Amino acid sequence: MELTITKRDGTKELFNADRINRSIERACYGMIDPIAKVTQVATDTKITLYNGITTEELDLATINAATQNIKENPDYDKIATRLLLKTIYKYILGDYGDNIEQLKKLHQDNFSNFIKKGVTDKILDSRMVELFDLDQLSRALKIERDELFVYAGLSTLLNRYSIKDKNQKPFETPQYFFMRVAMGLSYNEKDPTEWAIKFYEKMSQHEYVAGGSTNIYSGTATPSLSNCFLLEIHDDMGHISKSVADVMLLSKASGGIGASITKLRAAGSPLASNNTTSSGPTPFAKIIDTAIRAIQRGGKKKGALCFYMENWHLDFSDFIEWKHNAGDDYLRMRTADTAVFISDEFMRRVEKRMDWYMFDPKETPDLNELYGESFSKKYNEYIKMAEEGKLRMWKKVPATEQYRHILVAMQTTSHPWLTFKDSINLRALNNNTVTIHMSNLCTEICLPQDKDN
């Protein structure tokens, strides 16, 4: 049976096995026993073919045939990478006849058009044309550096970070990507072209790679370059509503978010405004969890957020269960992550096998703002008040029991992450401002927050 291939323009031609084999051969150059590798990839490719297969599907079939053999020999990773690069070159630069020198020339000759078309289509910022010597930048491109990629890195760059055209088709090669990001970082330099080349040299050699949001948005018409945001949600409906809106807008701009919810009063806490009781932090967290699930960061990644709660909060036992797979879905967070903000006081009580007391933040509002010795002193004062019947809502558990509960949840669901309030605040260089209430999504940034910041 004869197989036909459907080309991009819709026309059909007979399947040419020699053409596919030559393509795989070029991807195997410089390797040990290339004939065996070509035969393996070609054989695995042929199994998946069908009559009328498109050229795009045929390219993908050869790449998949290579990737499924990586477990047998890491050389197949390089083969898959080269095959993927070939498809991107052909789609963006056109036919180069497998001539490397021709490919380099096409790369340089088309760079200026890539930038200008991006600006015309309002994909790229107009400053990309106004501030740079595009001819000089095109001469700085080093296509041979695409050989530095492994398959996972290249496919991630193309699928998640490289920009697409108006039809959501590939718009930039890997080296165009690096130069586009470098240009977007250089607007305010004295000589933007010089600095774009300096940035490009580092990035194209994989010596430095910018963060996710920078990679997605640098040089574009919406240049949101910040990757991480931290915010604290306060205990009033207006600020809760504002925080939901902030989370949505920051997620839209591709930001990863850390949000402290320790200040939200506990479930059952009285509401003076209407003489009822609070539903606690969980339903409000669920609203945010749903909101970030609805938003694709940069159109490429699901929204991402981590909730932080101090473990003296009365509803902390519910918080531990937020990432559990079973239970009422309204009480579970399907997208957001969770992290516990632990004090040294708690760890001392675990060590000494003492009780751990939990309170309603409405009655103990200053605990969230204290750390170190000041926290321990005030915490013990509240324990005394609770035992004397001066607090409305509180409970106690053995500290070891809560710690075990945290660790079991962490082992089974990977949440909550453990972060240490006193270590963070006592070592912070900016702890002369206000208290640091949590970290960010990835737990590497610790900055102070208040209601307005």
mmCIF file of C-alpha atoms in Angstrom, residues 160 170 233 258 290 362 397:
data_model
loop_
_atom_site.group_PDB
_atom_site.id
_atom_site.type_symbol
_atom_site.label_atom_id
_atom_site.label_comp_id
_atom_site.label_asym_id
_atom_site.label_seq_id
_atom_site.Cartn_x
_atom_site.Cartn_y
_atom_site.Cartn_z
ATOM 1 C CA ARG A 160 6.350 27.296 27.498
ATOM 2 C CA PRO A 170 6.034 29.061 16.397
ATOM 3 C CA ILE A 233 -4.739 39.016 53.100
ATOM 4 C CA GLY A 258 2.765 33.708 48.091
ATOM 5 C CA THR A 290 -10.494 28.524 41.635
ATOM 6 C CA LYS A 362 -9.430 38.031 65.914
ATOM 7 C CA VAL A 397 -3.138 19.615 71.449
#
